[in-house]
Structure formats: structure tokens, C-alpha cells
Amino acid sequence: MKPNIAIIGAGLAGLTLARELNEHADITLFEKARGLGGRMSTRRRGEHRWDHGAQFFTARSHTFKALLKPYIESSVVVEWQPNITTLSPEQPPYKRPWFEPHYVATPGMNSLLKTMSTGLNITLQTRVEKLRQEAGKWQLFDDKSEPLGEFDWVISSAPLPQTEVLLPFKPADWAGFGMQPCYALMLKVEDGELPVWDAARVNDSPLGWIAFNHRLPGRNRNFGTVVAHSTSSWAETHLEDDQDSVREQLTAEFCMLTGVKATSVLEAHLHRWRYALATEVEGEPVGYVLDAKRKLAACGDWCLGGQVESAFTSAHQLAARLRADACNA
Ligand SMILES: Cc1cc2nc3c(=O)[nH]c(=O)nc-3n(C[C@H](O)[C@H](O)[C@H](O)COP(=O)(O)OP(=O)(O)OC[C@H]3O[C@@H](n4cnc5c(N)ncnc54)[C@H](O)[C@@H]3O)c2cc1C
């Protein structure tokens, strides 16, 4: 009989795992958010969209390139060749070309995940809060203590701190992994007011990255939408600050760096990513965390140092292991 597997989280790692195990197991995905995407989400407000998590990704391994191939052929994923610059408060801007393909999903970053989710059994707006093992099965409960079902295996693809509190592993099992925060500032600015470049790496500033989101391929170019990411160290220092004050400080920094007048900023929104970017894994990366005896596992970008491709690779490696073991038991 096929094992019954619960996967927590419908970001790229959770969806990759579900797709790769779907024929070998009965899979249910639980996602706490209203929509798919995780840290590849797209924020929508009226006609405006901001890709406020990952803005692009690279593909280096053969397996990730193979996953992307049909999506590139159908233009769900396209190469992004921005006019990219480097900014610093102290130095004049200089060009910083990319030397490998960088990809974006269209019309929003979450479009890749929406397309990948076809045919999967996904329960949205459901936060898994507790697990309990009874008679060899895992019972899952949501944040209102309502039961979510009984499963042979539970796999979390949530960011490390959210996985750590859910899965009963020993603290030592999480050693070597870490995650850092980031603020995403989302602005609406008339396109005519913006500089000619499309994106900038920023040095010596609370901001580390600025992109004119509407100039990414496949976006609505009628409105200027800006995404600016803070550095992780600035976010860490200001994580619990008043959020209006954080938004104002980062907006002022954006205006100073780009020369855009404060009066040209028509809207400003802020998103605090508490668990944004994974730190380098200490020691030899294993790709996932697994307890085959208790039938628990975890995967995600944080297992391999954190990037879109890391999320895919971690889930892909765990799926191979589970197909060999759990699904053949
Ligand atoms: C600001 C920012 C900028 C980035 N820039 C880049 C970049 O330029 N290039 C790049 O390659 N990568 C970038 N990344 C990293 C990239 O977004 C991630 O590596 C990747 O999206 C992680 O995918 P994942 O599936 O591992 O995790 P996630 O996308 O975080 O998915 C985990 C899912 O689990 C859900 N979840 C958590 N807890 C629960 C629970 N208890 N119950 C149910 N669901 C739960 C979450 O809602 C989420 O949807 C960036 C990330 C951020 C935040």
C-alpha cells in the first residue's frame, strides 16, 4: 500500500517534493498562506504587483535545468537581462554585468509555483501547529487544535525556525543551519521619475538591492513598481522596530540613492521576512534532515545554503531517498 505523506509548506521545496512523490505515495500539502509561493511570492494591490521575495534565480545543476526546461519553452520562466548597476552613497554608479543566465517567472514569481501545483492535493490557509504520534501514525493539528488527518510520514519544507518548533528532532540535528531576516520595501513611483537602469546592487547602505519590478519581463509596464531589499544585518538590528518608522527610513534611503523625489513616491508598503535567507551550511551539506525510524523529514533551501535552486535540490534529493526507502517499504 502507498504511504500517506503530509508535506508542510507549499513553496518550491514542498511542491517539488510533492510532484516527485505523487505517483508513489498519497500526498497532502498544507500551506498556511492564502496562496502559493512562499518566498517566491508576488504581492498584489489593485493593478500593481511586487515580487517581494526572490526576484530572480540561477540554474546551475542539470536536474534544475531539466525541471525548468518545459516552463522556459512555455514562457512561464524567461531569462532576465537587466541593465544592472552598483550604487553606493559615496561612489558614482558603475555597471555590473551578469555572466550567467538569470531567470524570472512570468507574469509574477509565484507563476512558476502555481503551474507546478497542477494536480496536487493542497490545503491552503492551514497552519500545521502540532504533531502527535499514536499507534505508529502521525496525527496533525492546526492552530485551532482541529485535527488535519493521520499520516505515515510528516515532512516539513517550512523555513528552519518554523520546522524546528514542529518536528521533534534533537537540537543537535539542526546544528550548522541558520536563517537571517530581510525587509522588502514596495513602492509605487511614476516610471518617468525612475533612473534608466533596471536593478542595482547597493553597497554601504541599509538597502542591498533595488529593482524596478515593472521592468522585469512579462510585467505590466504602465506603473512604476519598485522592490528594495534591506541587508540582513540592517534587518536584524531593526527587526522589532516600529514598522512605520522602518518603512520611512528605507523609503528615504531609496530616494537618496536614486535621486527620486519623496513627493514622487505614490505608495510605500513594507514586508518583514523574519526568515528570509539561509546562511552558509557549516560542514558537509547533506541536503535534508531525516529520521527514517520515526518517519519524519525536513527539506528546504536552508539545508543547502539558501537560494531558489537550493530549495529545489534539497527536495529533489529527499524525494529520491524516500522513493527508495519509504515508498518501497
Ligand atoms: C527577500 C528575499 C530575497 C531573495 N532573493 C533571492 C534571489 O535573488 N535568488 C534566489 O535564488 N533566492 C532568493 N531568495 C531565497 C528564495 O526565495 C528561497 O531560497 C526559496 O524560495 C525557498 O523555498 P522553500 O520552498 O525552501 O521555502 P519557502 O518558500 O519559505 O516555503 C515554505 C512554505 O512553508 C509555509 N509554512 C511555514 N510554516 C508552516 C506551517 N506551520 N504550516 C503550513 N505552512 C507553513 C510558508 O508559508 C511557505 O509558503 C530570496 C528570499 C527572500 C525572502
CSV table of C-alpha atoms in Angstrom, one decimal, residues 12-275:
chain,number,residue,atom,x,y,z
A,12,LEU,CA,9.3,25.4,-4.2
A,13,ALA,CA,10.7,22.7,-1.9
A,14,GLY,CA,7.3,21.4,-0.8
A,15,LEU,CA,5.9,21.4,-4.4
A,16,THR,CA,9.0,19.7,-5.8
A,17,LEU,CA,8.7,17.0,-3.2
A,18,ALA,CA,5.0,16.5,-3.8
A,19,ARG,CA,5.4,16.3,-7.5
A,20,GLU,CA,8.3,13.8,-7.3
A,21,LEU,CA,6.5,11.6,-4.8
A,22,ASN,CA,2.9,12.0,-6.1
A,23,GLU,CA,2.9,8.6,-8.0
A,24,HIS,CA,4.5,6.7,-5.2
A,25,ALA,CA,2.5,8.0,-2.2
A,26,ASP,CA,-0.7,9.7,-1.1
A,27,ILE,CA,0.4,13.2,-0.6
A,28,THR,CA,-1.4,16.1,1.2
A,29,LEU,CA,0.3,19.5,1.2
A,30,PHE,CA,-0.6,22.0,4.0
A,31,GLU,CA,0.2,25.7,3.4
A,32,LYS,CA,-0.5,28.4,6.0
A,33,ALA,CA,-0.8,31.3,3.4
A,34,ARG,CA,-3.7,32.2,1.2
A,35,GLY,CA,-1.8,31.4,-1.9
A,36,LEU,CA,1.2,29.5,-3.2
A,37,GLY,CA,4.7,30.9,-3.4
A,38,GLY,CA,6.4,31.1,0.0
A,39,ARG,CA,9.4,33.2,-0.5
A,40,MET,CA,8.7,33.3,-4.3
A,41,SER,CA,5.5,35.2,-3.7
A,42,THR,CA,4.0,38.1,-5.6
A,43,ARG,CA,2.2,40.8,-3.6
A,44,ARG,CA,-0.9,42.2,-5.5
A,45,ARG,CA,-2.6,45.5,-4.8
A,46,GLY,CA,-5.1,46.6,-7.4
A,47,GLU,CA,-3.2,46.6,-10.7
A,48,HIS,CA,0.2,46.6,-9.1
A,49,ARG,CA,2.4,43.6,-8.4
A,50,TRP,CA,5.6,43.3,-6.4
A,51,ASP,CA,7.8,40.2,-6.3
A,52,HIS,CA,8.8,40.9,-2.8
A,53,GLY,CA,10.8,37.7,-2.1
A,54,ALA,CA,13.2,36.2,-4.6
A,55,GLN,CA,13.4,38.4,-7.6
A,56,PHE,CA,15.3,36.1,-9.9
A,57,PHE,CA,17.2,32.8,-9.8
A,58,THR,CA,20.0,31.0,-11.4
A,59,ALA,CA,20.1,27.3,-12.6
A,60,ARG,CA,23.4,25.5,-12.4
A,61,SER,CA,22.6,21.8,-12.0
A,62,HIS,CA,21.4,19.5,-14.7
A,63,THR,CA,18.4,18.5,-12.7
A,64,PHE,CA,17.2,22.0,-12.0
A,65,LYS,CA,17.7,22.9,-15.7
A,66,ALA,CA,15.6,19.9,-16.6
A,67,LEU,CA,12.8,21.0,-14.3
A,68,LEU,CA,12.8,24.4,-15.8
A,69,LYS,CA,13.0,23.3,-19.5
A,70,PRO,CA,9.2,22.9,-20.1
A,71,TYR,CA,8.5,26.1,-18.3
A,72,ILE,CA,11.1,28.0,-20.3
A,73,GLU,CA,9.5,26.5,-23.5
A,74,SER,CA,6.1,27.8,-22.4
A,75,SER,CA,7.5,31.2,-21.3
A,76,VAL,CA,6.4,30.7,-17.7
A,77,VAL,CA,10.1,31.2,-16.9
A,78,VAL,CA,12.1,33.6,-19.0
A,79,GLU,CA,15.7,34.9,-18.9
A,80,TRP,CA,16.1,38.3,-17.4
A,81,GLN,CA,18.9,40.5,-18.8
A,82,PRO,CA,18.6,43.7,-16.8
A,83,ASN,CA,20.6,46.9,-17.2
A,84,ILE,CA,22.2,46.4,-13.7
A,85,THR,CA,24.3,48.9,-11.8
A,86,THR,CA,26.1,49.2,-8.5
A,87,LEU,CA,25.2,52.0,-6.1
A,88,SER,CA,26.9,53.4,-3.1
A,89,PRO,CA,26.2,56.6,-1.1
A,90,GLU,CA,29.9,57.5,-1.5
A,91,GLN,CA,30.7,56.5,-5.1
A,92,PRO,CA,29.3,57.1,-8.6
A,93,PRO,CA,27.3,54.2,-10.0
A,94,TYR,CA,29.1,51.6,-12.2
A,95,LYS,CA,27.8,48.8,-14.4
A,96,ARG,CA,27.9,45.3,-13.1
A,97,PRO,CA,27.0,42.7,-15.8
A,98,TRP,CA,25.9,39.2,-15.0
A,99,PHE,CA,27.9,36.3,-16.6
A,100,GLU,CA,25.3,33.5,-16.3
A,101,PRO,CA,21.6,33.3,-17.2
A,102,HIS,CA,19.2,34.7,-14.5
A,103,TYR,CA,15.6,33.7,-14.7
A,104,VAL,CA,12.3,35.1,-13.6
A,105,ALA,CA,8.8,33.6,-13.7
A,106,THR,CA,6.0,35.5,-15.6
A,107,PRO,CA,3.8,37.4,-15.0
A,108,GLY,CA,4.9,37.0,-11.3
A,109,MET,CA,7.5,34.9,-9.5
A,110,ASN,CA,4.7,32.8,-8.0
A,111,SER,CA,3.5,31.8,-11.5
A,112,LEU,CA,6.1,29.0,-11.6
A,113,LEU,CA,4.7,27.5,-8.4
A,114,LYS,CA,1.1,27.9,-9.5
A,115,THR,CA,1.9,26.0,-12.7
A,116,MET,CA,3.9,23.3,-10.8
A,117,SER,CA,0.9,22.8,-8.4
A,118,THR,CA,-1.4,21.4,-11.0
A,119,GLY,CA,-2.9,18.1,-9.9
A,120,LEU,CA,-1.6,18.2,-6.4
A,121,ASN,CA,-3.7,17.9,-3.2
A,122,ILE,CA,-3.1,21.2,-1.5
A,123,THR,CA,-4.9,22.6,1.6
A,124,LEU,CA,-4.3,26.4,1.8
A,125,GLN,CA,-4.8,28.7,4.8
A,126,THR,CA,-3.9,25.8,7.1
A,127,ARG,CA,-1.1,26.2,9.6
A,128,VAL,CA,0.1,22.9,11.0
A,129,GLU,CA,0.8,23.7,14.6
A,130,LYS,CA,1.2,20.3,16.4
A,131,LEU,CA,2.0,16.7,15.6
A,132,ARG,CA,1.3,13.7,17.8
A,133,GLN,CA,2.3,10.0,17.2
A,134,GLU,CA,-0.2,7.4,18.0
A,135,ALA,CA,-0.1,3.7,17.1
A,136,GLY,CA,2.6,4.3,14.6
A,137,LYS,CA,0.8,7.1,12.8
A,138,TRP,CA,1.3,10.9,12.9
A,139,GLN,CA,-1.8,13.0,13.8
A,140,LEU,CA,-1.6,16.6,12.7
A,141,PHE,CA,-3.5,19.5,14.2
A,142,ASP,CA,-4.0,23.1,13.0
A,143,ASP,CA,-3.7,26.3,15.1
A,144,LYS,CA,-7.2,25.9,16.4
A,145,SER,CA,-6.3,22.3,17.5
A,146,GLU,CA,-8.6,20.9,14.8
A,147,PRO,CA,-7.3,17.5,13.5
A,148,LEU,CA,-5.9,17.5,10.0
A,149,GLY,CA,-5.6,13.8,9.5
A,150,GLU,CA,-3.5,10.8,10.1
A,151,PHE,CA,-0.2,10.2,8.2
A,152,ASP,CA,2.6,7.6,7.9
A,153,TRP,CA,5.2,10.3,7.3
A,154,VAL,CA,5.4,14.0,8.0
A,155,ILE,CA,7.8,16.2,6.1
A,156,SER,CA,8.3,19.9,6.7
A,157,SER,CA,9.6,22.3,4.0
A,158,ALA,CA,9.0,25.4,6.2
A,159,PRO,CA,11.9,27.7,6.9
A,160,LEU,CA,14.2,26.3,9.6
A,161,PRO,CA,12.9,28.1,12.7
A,162,GLN,CA,9.3,27.1,11.8
A,163,THR,CA,10.4,23.5,11.2
A,164,GLU,CA,12.4,23.3,14.4
A,165,VAL,CA,9.4,24.0,16.6
A,166,LEU,CA,7.2,21.5,14.7
A,167,LEU,CA,9.4,18.4,14.3
A,168,PRO,CA,10.6,16.6,17.4
A,169,PHE,CA,14.2,16.2,16.4
A,170,LYS,CA,17.1,16.7,18.8
A,171,PRO,CA,18.6,20.3,18.9
A,172,ALA,CA,21.9,18.8,17.6
A,173,ASP,CA,20.1,17.7,14.4
A,174,TRP,CA,19.6,21.4,13.4
A,175,ALA,CA,23.2,22.4,14.2
A,176,GLY,CA,25.0,24.0,11.3
A,177,PHE,CA,21.9,25.6,9.8
A,178,GLY,CA,20.7,29.2,10.2
A,179,MET,CA,18.5,31.9,8.7
A,180,GLN,CA,18.5,35.7,8.5
A,181,PRO,CA,15.8,38.3,8.1
A,182,CYS,CA,15.2,40.9,5.4
A,183,TYR,CA,12.8,43.8,4.8
A,184,ALA,CA,11.2,44.2,1.4
A,185,LEU,CA,10.1,47.8,0.6
A,186,MET,CA,7.5,48.0,-2.1
A,187,LEU,CA,6.9,51.4,-3.7
A,188,LYS,CA,4.8,52.8,-6.5
A,189,VAL,CA,6.6,55.6,-8.4
A,190,GLU,CA,5.8,57.0,-11.8
A,191,ASP,CA,8.2,55.3,-14.3
A,192,GLY,CA,9.3,58.6,-15.8
A,193,GLU,CA,10.7,59.6,-12.4
A,194,LEU,CA,13.0,56.5,-12.1
A,195,PRO,CA,16.6,56.2,-13.3
A,196,VAL,CA,17.3,54.4,-16.6
A,197,TRP,CA,18.8,51.2,-15.1
A,198,ASP,CA,16.6,48.2,-14.2
A,199,ALA,CA,18.2,47.0,-11.0
A,200,ALA,CA,21.1,47.8,-8.6
A,201,ARG,CA,23.3,46.1,-6.1
A,202,VAL,CA,23.8,48.6,-3.2
A,203,ASN,CA,26.9,48.9,-1.1
A,204,ASP,CA,27.4,50.6,2.3
A,205,SER,CA,23.6,51.2,2.9
A,206,PRO,CA,20.7,49.7,4.8
A,207,LEU,CA,19.5,48.6,1.3
A,208,GLY,CA,21.3,45.9,-0.5
A,209,TRP,CA,19.1,45.5,-3.7
A,210,ILE,CA,16.8,47.8,-5.7
A,211,ALA,CA,14.8,46.6,-8.8
A,212,PHE,CA,12.2,48.3,-10.9
A,213,ASN,CA,9.8,45.4,-10.8
A,214,HIS,CA,7.6,46.6,-13.7
A,215,ARG,CA,10.6,46.3,-16.0
A,216,LEU,CA,11.0,42.6,-15.3
A,217,PRO,CA,9.9,40.5,-18.3
A,218,GLY,CA,6.1,40.0,-18.6
A,219,ARG,CA,5.1,42.7,-16.1
A,220,ASN,CA,2.6,45.5,-16.5
A,221,ARG,CA,4.8,48.4,-17.5
A,222,ASN,CA,2.1,51.1,-17.0
A,223,PHE,CA,3.0,51.7,-13.4
A,224,GLY,CA,6.4,52.0,-11.7
A,225,THR,CA,6.7,49.4,-9.0
A,226,VAL,CA,9.9,49.3,-7.0
A,227,VAL,CA,11.1,46.4,-4.8
A,228,ALA,CA,14.0,47.3,-2.5
A,229,HIS,CA,15.5,44.7,-0.1
A,230,SER,CA,17.3,45.7,3.1
A,231,THR,CA,20.6,44.0,4.0
A,232,SER,CA,20.2,41.1,6.5
A,233,SER,CA,22.3,42.8,9.1
A,234,TRP,CA,20.2,46.0,9.0
A,235,ALA,CA,17.0,43.9,9.2
A,236,GLU,CA,18.4,42.0,12.2
A,237,THR,CA,19.2,45.3,14.1
A,238,HIS,CA,15.8,46.8,13.3
A,239,LEU,CA,13.6,43.7,13.4
A,240,GLU,CA,11.4,44.7,16.2
A,241,ASP,CA,11.4,48.5,15.5
A,242,ASP,CA,8.2,50.3,14.7
A,243,GLN,CA,7.3,49.2,11.2
A,244,ASP,CA,6.1,52.6,10.0
A,245,SER,CA,9.5,54.1,11.0
A,246,VAL,CA,11.3,51.2,9.2
A,247,ARG,CA,9.3,51.9,6.1
A,248,GLU,CA,10.0,55.6,6.2
A,249,GLN,CA,13.8,55.1,6.8
A,250,LEU,CA,14.1,52.7,3.9
A,251,THR,CA,12.0,54.9,1.6
A,252,ALA,CA,14.2,57.9,2.4
A,253,GLU,CA,17.3,55.8,1.7
A,254,PHE,CA,15.8,54.7,-1.6
A,255,CYS,CA,15.2,58.4,-2.6
A,256,MET,CA,18.7,59.4,-1.5
A,257,LEU,CA,20.3,56.6,-3.6
A,258,THR,CA,18.2,57.1,-6.7
A,259,GLY,CA,17.6,60.8,-6.7
A,260,VAL,CA,13.8,60.1,-6.8
A,261,LYS,CA,11.9,62.9,-5.0
A,262,ALA,CA,10.0,61.9,-1.9
A,263,THR,CA,6.8,63.5,-3.4
A,264,SER,CA,7.1,61.1,-6.4
A,265,VAL,CA,6.6,58.1,-4.2
A,266,LEU,CA,2.9,57.5,-4.5
A,267,GLU,CA,2.6,54.4,-2.3
A,268,ALA,CA,5.0,52.7,0.1
A,269,HIS,CA,4.5,49.2,1.7
A,270,LEU,CA,6.8,47.1,3.8
A,271,HIS,CA,7.1,43.3,4.3
A,272,ARG,CA,9.2,41.9,7.1
A,273,TRP,CA,10.7,38.5,6.2
A,274,ARG,CA,11.7,37.1,9.5
A,275,TYR,CA,13.2,34.0,7.9
